[in-house]
Coordinates of C-alpha atoms and ligand atoms in Angstrom, one line a residue:
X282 CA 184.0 46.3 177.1
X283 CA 182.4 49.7 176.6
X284 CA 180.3 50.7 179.5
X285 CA 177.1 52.3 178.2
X286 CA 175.2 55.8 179.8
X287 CA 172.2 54.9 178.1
X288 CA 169.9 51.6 179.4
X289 CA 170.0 48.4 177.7
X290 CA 167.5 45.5 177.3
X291 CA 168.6 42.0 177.8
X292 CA 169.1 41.7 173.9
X293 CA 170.7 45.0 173.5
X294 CA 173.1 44.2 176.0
X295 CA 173.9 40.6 174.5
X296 CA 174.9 41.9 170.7
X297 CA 177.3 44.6 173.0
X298 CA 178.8 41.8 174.7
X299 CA 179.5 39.8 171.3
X300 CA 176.5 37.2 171.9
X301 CA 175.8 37.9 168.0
X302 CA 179.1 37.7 166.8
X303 CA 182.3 40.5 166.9
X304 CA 181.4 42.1 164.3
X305 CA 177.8 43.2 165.6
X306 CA 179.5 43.8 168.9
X307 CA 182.1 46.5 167.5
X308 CA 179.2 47.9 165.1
X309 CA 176.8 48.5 168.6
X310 CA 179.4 49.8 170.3
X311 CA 179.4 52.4 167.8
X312 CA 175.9 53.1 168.3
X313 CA 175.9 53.6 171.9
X314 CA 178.4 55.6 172.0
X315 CA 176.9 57.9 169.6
X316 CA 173.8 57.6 171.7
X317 CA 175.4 58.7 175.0
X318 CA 177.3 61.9 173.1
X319 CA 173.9 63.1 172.5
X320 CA 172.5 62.0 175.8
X321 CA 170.2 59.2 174.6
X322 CA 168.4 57.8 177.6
X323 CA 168.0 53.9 175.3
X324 CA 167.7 52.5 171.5
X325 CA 164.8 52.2 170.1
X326 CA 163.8 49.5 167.5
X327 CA 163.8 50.9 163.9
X328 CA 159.7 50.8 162.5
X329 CA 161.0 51.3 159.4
X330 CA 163.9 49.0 157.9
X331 CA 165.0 50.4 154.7
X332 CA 167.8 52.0 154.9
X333 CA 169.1 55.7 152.6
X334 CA 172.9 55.5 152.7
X335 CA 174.7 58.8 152.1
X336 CA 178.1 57.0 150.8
X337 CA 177.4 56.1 147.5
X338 CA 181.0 56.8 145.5
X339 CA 183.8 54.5 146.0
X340 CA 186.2 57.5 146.2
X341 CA 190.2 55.9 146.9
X342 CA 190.9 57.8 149.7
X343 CA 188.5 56.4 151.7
X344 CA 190.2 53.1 152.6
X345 CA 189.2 52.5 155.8
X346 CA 186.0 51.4 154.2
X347 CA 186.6 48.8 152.5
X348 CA 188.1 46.1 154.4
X349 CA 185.2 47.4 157.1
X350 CA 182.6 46.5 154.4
X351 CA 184.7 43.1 153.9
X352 CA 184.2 42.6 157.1
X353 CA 180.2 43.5 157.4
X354 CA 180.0 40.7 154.3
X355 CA 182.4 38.1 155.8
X356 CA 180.1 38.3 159.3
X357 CA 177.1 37.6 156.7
X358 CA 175.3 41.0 157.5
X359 CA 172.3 41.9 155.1
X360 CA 169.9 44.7 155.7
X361 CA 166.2 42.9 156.4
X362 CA 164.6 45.9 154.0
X363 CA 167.5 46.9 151.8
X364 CA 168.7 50.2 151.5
X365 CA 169.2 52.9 148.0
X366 CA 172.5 55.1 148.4
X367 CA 173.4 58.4 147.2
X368 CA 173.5 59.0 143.4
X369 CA 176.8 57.6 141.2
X370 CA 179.8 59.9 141.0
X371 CA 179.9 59.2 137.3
X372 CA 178.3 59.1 134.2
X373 CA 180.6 59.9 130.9
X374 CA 177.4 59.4 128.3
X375 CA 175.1 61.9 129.7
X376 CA 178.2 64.5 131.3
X377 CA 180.9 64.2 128.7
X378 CA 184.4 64.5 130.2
X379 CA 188.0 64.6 128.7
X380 CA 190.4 62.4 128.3
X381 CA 192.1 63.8 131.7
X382 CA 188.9 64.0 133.1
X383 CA 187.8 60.4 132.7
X384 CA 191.3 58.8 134.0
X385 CA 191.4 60.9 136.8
X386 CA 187.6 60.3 137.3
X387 CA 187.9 56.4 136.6
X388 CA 191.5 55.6 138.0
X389 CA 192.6 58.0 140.9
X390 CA 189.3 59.6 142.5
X391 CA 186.3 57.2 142.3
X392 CA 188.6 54.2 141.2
X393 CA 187.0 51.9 143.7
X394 CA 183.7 52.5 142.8
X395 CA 182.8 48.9 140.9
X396 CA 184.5 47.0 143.9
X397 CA 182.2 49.0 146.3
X398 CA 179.1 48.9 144.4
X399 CA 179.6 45.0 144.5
X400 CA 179.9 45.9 148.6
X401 CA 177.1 47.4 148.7
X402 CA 175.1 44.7 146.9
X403 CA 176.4 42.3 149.3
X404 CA 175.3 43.7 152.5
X405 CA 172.0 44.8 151.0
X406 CA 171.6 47.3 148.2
X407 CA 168.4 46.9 146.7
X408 CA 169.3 47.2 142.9
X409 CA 171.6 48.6 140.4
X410 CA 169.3 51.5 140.1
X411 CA 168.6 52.2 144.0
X412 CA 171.6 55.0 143.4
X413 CA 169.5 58.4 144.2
X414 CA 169.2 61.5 146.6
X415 CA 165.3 61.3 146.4
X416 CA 164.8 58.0 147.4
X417 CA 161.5 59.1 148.5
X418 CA 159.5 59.8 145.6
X419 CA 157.1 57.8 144.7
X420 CA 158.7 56.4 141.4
X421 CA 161.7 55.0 143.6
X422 CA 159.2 53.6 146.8
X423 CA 161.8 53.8 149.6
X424 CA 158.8 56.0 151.1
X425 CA 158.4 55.7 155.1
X426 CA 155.0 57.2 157.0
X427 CA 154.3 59.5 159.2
X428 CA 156.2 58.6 163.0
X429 CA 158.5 56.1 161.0
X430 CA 162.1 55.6 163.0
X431 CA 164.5 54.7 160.6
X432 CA 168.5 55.3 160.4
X433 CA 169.1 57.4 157.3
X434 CA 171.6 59.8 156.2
X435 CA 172.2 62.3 153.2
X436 CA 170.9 65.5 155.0
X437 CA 168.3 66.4 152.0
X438 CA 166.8 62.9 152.4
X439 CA 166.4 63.5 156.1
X440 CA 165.3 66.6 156.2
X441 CA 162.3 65.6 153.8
X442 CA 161.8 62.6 155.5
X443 CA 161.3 64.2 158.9
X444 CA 159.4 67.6 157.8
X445 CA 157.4 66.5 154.9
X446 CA 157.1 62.6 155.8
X447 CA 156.8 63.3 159.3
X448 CA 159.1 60.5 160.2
X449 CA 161.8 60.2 162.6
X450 CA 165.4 60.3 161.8
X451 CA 168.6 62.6 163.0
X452 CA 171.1 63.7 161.0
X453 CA 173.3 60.4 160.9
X454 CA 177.1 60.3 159.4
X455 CA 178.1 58.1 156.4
X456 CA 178.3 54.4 157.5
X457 CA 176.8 55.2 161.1
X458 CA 173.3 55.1 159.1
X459 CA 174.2 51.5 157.7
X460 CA 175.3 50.2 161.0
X461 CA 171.7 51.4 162.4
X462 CA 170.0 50.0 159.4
X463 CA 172.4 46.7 159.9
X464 CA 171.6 45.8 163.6
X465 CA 167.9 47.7 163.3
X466 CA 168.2 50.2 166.0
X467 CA 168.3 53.8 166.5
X468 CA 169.9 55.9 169.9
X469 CA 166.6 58.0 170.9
X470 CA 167.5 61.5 170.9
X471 CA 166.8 64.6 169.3
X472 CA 164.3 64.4 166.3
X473 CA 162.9 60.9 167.6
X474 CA 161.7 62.9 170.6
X475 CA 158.5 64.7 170.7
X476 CA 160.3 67.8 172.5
X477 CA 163.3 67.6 169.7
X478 CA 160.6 68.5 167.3
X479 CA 159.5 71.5 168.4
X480 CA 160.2 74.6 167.1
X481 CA 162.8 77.3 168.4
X482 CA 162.5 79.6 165.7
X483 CA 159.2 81.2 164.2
X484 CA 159.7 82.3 160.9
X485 CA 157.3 84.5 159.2
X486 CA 157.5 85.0 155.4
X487 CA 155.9 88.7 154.3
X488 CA 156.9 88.5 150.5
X489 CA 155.1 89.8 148.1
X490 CA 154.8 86.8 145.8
X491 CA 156.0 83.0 146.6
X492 CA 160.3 83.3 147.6
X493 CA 162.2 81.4 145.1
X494 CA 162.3 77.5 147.8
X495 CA 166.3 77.6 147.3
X496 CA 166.5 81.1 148.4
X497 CA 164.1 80.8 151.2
X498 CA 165.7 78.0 152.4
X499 CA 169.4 79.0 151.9
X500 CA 168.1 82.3 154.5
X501 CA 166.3 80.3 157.0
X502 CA 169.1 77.5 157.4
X503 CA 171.7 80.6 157.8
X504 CA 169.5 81.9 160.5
X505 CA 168.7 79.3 162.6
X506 CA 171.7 76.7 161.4
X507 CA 170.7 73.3 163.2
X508 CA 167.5 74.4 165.0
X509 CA 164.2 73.9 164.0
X510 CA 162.4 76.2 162.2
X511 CA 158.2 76.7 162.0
X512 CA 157.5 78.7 158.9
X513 CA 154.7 81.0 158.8
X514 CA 152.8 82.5 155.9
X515 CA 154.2 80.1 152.9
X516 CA 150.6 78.2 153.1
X517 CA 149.2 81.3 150.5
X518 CA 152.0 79.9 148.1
X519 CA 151.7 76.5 148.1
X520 CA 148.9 73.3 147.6
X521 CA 147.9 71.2 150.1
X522 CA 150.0 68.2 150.5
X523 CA 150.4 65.5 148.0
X524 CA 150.5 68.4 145.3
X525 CA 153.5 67.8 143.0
X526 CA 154.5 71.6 142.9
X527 CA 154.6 71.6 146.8
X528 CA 157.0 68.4 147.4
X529 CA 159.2 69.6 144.5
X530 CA 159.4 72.9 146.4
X531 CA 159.8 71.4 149.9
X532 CA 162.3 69.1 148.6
X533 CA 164.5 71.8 146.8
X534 CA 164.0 74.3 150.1
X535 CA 165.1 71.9 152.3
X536 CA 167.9 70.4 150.5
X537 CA 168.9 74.6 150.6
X538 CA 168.2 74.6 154.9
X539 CA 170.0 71.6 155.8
X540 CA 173.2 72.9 153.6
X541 CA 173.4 76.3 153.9
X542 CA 172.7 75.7 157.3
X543 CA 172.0 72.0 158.8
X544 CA 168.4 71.8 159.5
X545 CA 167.1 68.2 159.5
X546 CA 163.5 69.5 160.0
X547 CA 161.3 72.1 159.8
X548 CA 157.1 72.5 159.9
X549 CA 155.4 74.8 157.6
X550 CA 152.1 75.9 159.1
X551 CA 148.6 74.9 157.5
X552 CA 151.3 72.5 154.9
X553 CA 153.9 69.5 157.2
X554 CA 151.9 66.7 158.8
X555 CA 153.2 67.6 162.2
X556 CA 151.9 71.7 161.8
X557 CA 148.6 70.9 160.2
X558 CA 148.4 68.4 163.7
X559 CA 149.7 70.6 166.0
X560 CA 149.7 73.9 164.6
X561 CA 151.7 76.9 166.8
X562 CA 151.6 74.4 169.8
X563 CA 154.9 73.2 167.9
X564 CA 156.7 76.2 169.2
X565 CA 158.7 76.5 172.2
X566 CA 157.5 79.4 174.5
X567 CA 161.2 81.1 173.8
X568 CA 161.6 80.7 170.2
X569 CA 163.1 83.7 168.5
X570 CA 161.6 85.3 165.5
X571 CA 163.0 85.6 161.7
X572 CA 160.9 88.0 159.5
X573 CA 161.7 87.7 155.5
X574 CA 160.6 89.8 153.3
X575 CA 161.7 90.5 149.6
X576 CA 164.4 92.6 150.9
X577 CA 165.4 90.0 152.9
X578 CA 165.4 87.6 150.6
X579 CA 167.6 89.9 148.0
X580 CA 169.9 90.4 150.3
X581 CA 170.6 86.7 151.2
X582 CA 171.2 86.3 147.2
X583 CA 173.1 89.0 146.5
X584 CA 175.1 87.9 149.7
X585 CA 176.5 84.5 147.4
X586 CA 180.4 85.3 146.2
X587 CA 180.8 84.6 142.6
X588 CA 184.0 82.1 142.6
X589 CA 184.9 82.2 138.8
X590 CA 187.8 83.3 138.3
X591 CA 186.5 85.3 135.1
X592 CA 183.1 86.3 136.1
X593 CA 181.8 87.8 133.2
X594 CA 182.4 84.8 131.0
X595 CA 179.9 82.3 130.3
X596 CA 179.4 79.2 132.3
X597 CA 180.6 75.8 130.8
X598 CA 178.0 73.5 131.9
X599 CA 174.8 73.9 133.6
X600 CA 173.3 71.3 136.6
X601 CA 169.8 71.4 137.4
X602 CA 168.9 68.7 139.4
X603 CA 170.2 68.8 142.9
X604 CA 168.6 67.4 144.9
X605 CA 167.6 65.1 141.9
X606 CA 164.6 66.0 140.0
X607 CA 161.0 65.0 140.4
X608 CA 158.9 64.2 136.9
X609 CA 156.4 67.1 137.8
X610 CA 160.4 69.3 137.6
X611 CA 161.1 67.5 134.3
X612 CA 157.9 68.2 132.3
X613 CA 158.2 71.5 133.6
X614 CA 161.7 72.2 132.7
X615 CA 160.4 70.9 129.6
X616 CA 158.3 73.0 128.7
X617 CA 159.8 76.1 129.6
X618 CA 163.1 75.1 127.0
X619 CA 160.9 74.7 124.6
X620 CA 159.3 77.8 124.9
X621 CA 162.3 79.7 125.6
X622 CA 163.8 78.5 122.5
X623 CA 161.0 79.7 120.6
X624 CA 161.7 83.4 121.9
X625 CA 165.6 83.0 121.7
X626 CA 165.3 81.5 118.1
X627 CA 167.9 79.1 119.0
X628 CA 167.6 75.4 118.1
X629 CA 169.3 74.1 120.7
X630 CA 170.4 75.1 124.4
X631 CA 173.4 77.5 124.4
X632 CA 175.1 76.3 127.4
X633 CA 175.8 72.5 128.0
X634 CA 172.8 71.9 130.1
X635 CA 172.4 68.6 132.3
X636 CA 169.2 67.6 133.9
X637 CA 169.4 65.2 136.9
X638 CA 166.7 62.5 138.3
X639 CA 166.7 59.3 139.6
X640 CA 167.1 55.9 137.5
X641 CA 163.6 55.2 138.1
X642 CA 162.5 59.2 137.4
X643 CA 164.5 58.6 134.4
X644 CA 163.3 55.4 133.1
X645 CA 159.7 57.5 133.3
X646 CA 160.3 60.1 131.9
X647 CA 162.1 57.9 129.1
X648 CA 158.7 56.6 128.5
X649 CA 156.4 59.4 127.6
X650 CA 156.3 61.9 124.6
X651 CA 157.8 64.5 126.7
X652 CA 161.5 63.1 126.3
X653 CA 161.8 63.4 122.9
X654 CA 160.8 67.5 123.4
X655 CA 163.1 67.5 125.9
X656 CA 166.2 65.5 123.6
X657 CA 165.2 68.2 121.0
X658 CA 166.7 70.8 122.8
X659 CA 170.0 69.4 123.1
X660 CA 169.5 69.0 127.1
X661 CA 171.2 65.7 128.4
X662 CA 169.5 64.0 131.7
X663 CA 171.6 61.9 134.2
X664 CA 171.5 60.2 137.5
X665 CA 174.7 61.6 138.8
X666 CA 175.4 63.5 141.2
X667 CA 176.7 66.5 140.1
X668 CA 178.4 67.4 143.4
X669 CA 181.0 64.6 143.1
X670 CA 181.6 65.7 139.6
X671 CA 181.9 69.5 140.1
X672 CA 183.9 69.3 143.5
X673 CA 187.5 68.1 142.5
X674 CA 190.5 70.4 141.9
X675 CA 190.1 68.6 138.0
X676 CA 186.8 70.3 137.3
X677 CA 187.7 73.5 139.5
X678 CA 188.7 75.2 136.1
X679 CA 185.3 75.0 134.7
X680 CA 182.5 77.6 135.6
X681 CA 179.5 75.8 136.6
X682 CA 176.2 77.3 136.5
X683 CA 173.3 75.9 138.6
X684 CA 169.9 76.7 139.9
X685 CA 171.0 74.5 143.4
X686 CA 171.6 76.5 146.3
X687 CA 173.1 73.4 147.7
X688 CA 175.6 72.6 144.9
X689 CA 176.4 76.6 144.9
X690 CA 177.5 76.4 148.9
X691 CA 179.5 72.9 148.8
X692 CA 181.3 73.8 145.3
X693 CA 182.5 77.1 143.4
X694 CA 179.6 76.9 141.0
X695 CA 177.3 79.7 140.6
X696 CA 174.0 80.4 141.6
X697 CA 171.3 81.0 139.3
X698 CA 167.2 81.2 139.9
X699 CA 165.4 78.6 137.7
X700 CA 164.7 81.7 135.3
X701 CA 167.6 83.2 135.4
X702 CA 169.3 79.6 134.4
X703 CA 166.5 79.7 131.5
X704 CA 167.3 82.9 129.9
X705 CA 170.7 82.4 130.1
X706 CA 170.7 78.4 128.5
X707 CA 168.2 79.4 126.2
X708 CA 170.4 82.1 124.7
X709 CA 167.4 84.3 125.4
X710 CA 169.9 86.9 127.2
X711 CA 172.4 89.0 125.4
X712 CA 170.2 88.1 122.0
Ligands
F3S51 FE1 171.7 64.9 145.7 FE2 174.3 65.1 145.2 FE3 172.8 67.2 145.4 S1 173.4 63.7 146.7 S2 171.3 66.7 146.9 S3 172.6 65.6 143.9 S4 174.8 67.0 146.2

């Protein structure tokens, strides 16, 4: 048997020793050993027990897997809260594909995808529409509070959770996070510490007018990679928390820190729970400094290579959405077509434009007046993600367009600012 670093409690020790059964044994093995990598001195008991799980597409190569997940069911494993996943890989109504496309799509890449949706129910998903990125929104209620430990992954999920939430959670793998949720215990290290929170960077924003969140974001997570970072001086830009504008900026900015660099939290001062608490006290005594300024922040864009092979052709589809929208985005985006439009004279978008929420985002934004606007100008919405469409050698011919700083680093889309995207999809430029 594995011989833990960390401490065990009576019970702890028991599941290791297969008291509870093999399969638990094997499953808090891996958690302990995970826990002593990092230096975890014990587990601690998960406060909150729904679970976010990160693998969400039944992709064929991954065929470890599935017999693993047999075996989860077989031992009659459930989660006690549930868990949501990671959007759907597919959706050919709302993202049209090809003929090629859709049997590569259905019966090479993602051609496990019913069998592990079915997997997924077994051992605890909560519904057929639990398949989202922003699981924390209000409309989709997988929403812990402030100090929360719970065993998440899907770094833009975490991120939020931790900075904006204020709740505990480190940056878990795929299937690590499930076992956690599973057996109901997290290794205590880094962000479930108080002195893993703290701040080793002080970043001080001088800009002139509010720094687009996916730029900002993309520079800071460069800079400071996994560290933590206490931003300074976005508080004249942004509402108080709950305001809608300031989680669907903090959500899009640190979707943009945890991929461009891998932040899993960061305090804004005067805005996070944890800075409006603590304020500087959050920041260790030898944290370096970062100053952005515009320049700065042109620089970091104009840093981004343009992977299109043509580059001066136009793009072939256009995702806005990722990290999936909020309804405040929606309405916005909206709005802004419709106007647009109006300017471009065009009746409908130029560019194959698709929008992308949640199921439950969706089904309320399906219910107000603002849809049918929003049908009218020949946008399509979706609860894919458009990640696992964009990134396989298949859809590498097509030049993707998007106003996601995280889809622009993981995939050879390019990168556009939200008005940018709209003059170009609009047909506003080159009129
Ligand atoms: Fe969400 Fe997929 Fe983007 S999981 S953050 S839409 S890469």
């Amino acid at each position: 048997m594995y011989q833990p670093q960390m401490t065990l409690d009576p019970k702890e020790r028991g599941i290791l020793e297969g008291k509870e059964g093999e399969t638990k044994a094997k499953m808090m093995e891996c958690l302990v050993r995970f826990g002593d990598t990092f230096g975890a001195k014990r587990l601690v008991p998960l406060t909150y027990k729904e679970g976010h799980l990160v693998t969400s597409f039944g992709i064929g190569l991954l065929t470890p897997i599935y017999p693993m997940m047999d075996t989860l069911i077989a031992a009659g494993l459930k989660a006690d809260g549930g868990f949501t996943a990671d959007p759907r890989p597919m959706d050919f109504k709302n993202v049209k594909c090809d003929l090629l496309e859709k049997l590569v799509f259905k019966k090479i890449m993602y051609n496990q995808q019913e069998h592990y949706e079915d997997q997924l129910t077994k051992v605890g998903l909560k519904s057929e529409d639990s398949f989202t990125c922003t699981c924390y929104l209000p409309e989709v209620g997988n929403t812990p509070k402030e100090g929360d430990i719970l065993s998440w992954a899907e770094s833009s999920a975490v991120v939020f959770a931790n900075s904006v939430l204020g709740a505990r959670c480190n940056r878990n793998s795929g299937v690590l996070e499930l076992f956690g949720t599973l057996l109901g215990y997290a290794p205590e290290f880094g962000f479930l510490t108080d002195e893993g929170r703290k701040a080793s960077w002080k970043v001080i924003v001088k800009c002139t007018k509010r720094p687009e969140a996916q730029i900002l974001g993309s520079a800071i997570g460069m800079k400071v990679m996994e560290d933590v970072p206490y931003v300074m001086g976005l508080d004249h830009y942004l509402k108080k928390l709950p305001d809608e504008d300031t989680i669907a900026y903090l959500k899009d900015f640190g979707a943009a820190t945890a991929s461009n660099g891998a932040v899993g939290l960061y305090h804004i001062a005067g805005i996070t729970p944890e800075a409006v608490e603590q304020g500087e006290a959050l920041i260790k005594a030898d944290a370096k400094e970062y100053v952005i300024d515009d320049a700065e922040i042109e620089r970091v864009k104009a840093s981004y290579p343009i992977m299109w092979k043509k580059k001066d052709k136009k793009a072939y589809r256009c995702f806005i959405g990722c990290p999936h929208l909020t309804i405040k985005q929606l309405n916005d985006w909206t709005d802004a077509l419709t106007k647009a439009l109006q300017e471009s004279g065009k009746k409908k978008l130029v560019i194959d434009t698709v929008f992308t929420t949640s199921p439950a985002v969706a089904a309320e934004f399906e219910k107000s007046p603002k849809y049918q606007e929003f049908l009218k100008t020949g946008a399509h919405l979706s609860s894919i993600c458009p990640l696992m469409y964009v990134d396989n050698p298949l859809t590498h011919r097509h030049r993707i367009m998007t106003t996601s700083n995280k889809l622009r680093t993981y995939s050879e889309s390019r990168y556009y600012t939200d008005v940018e995207a709209l003059s170009i999809i609009s047909g506003k430029e080159g009129k």
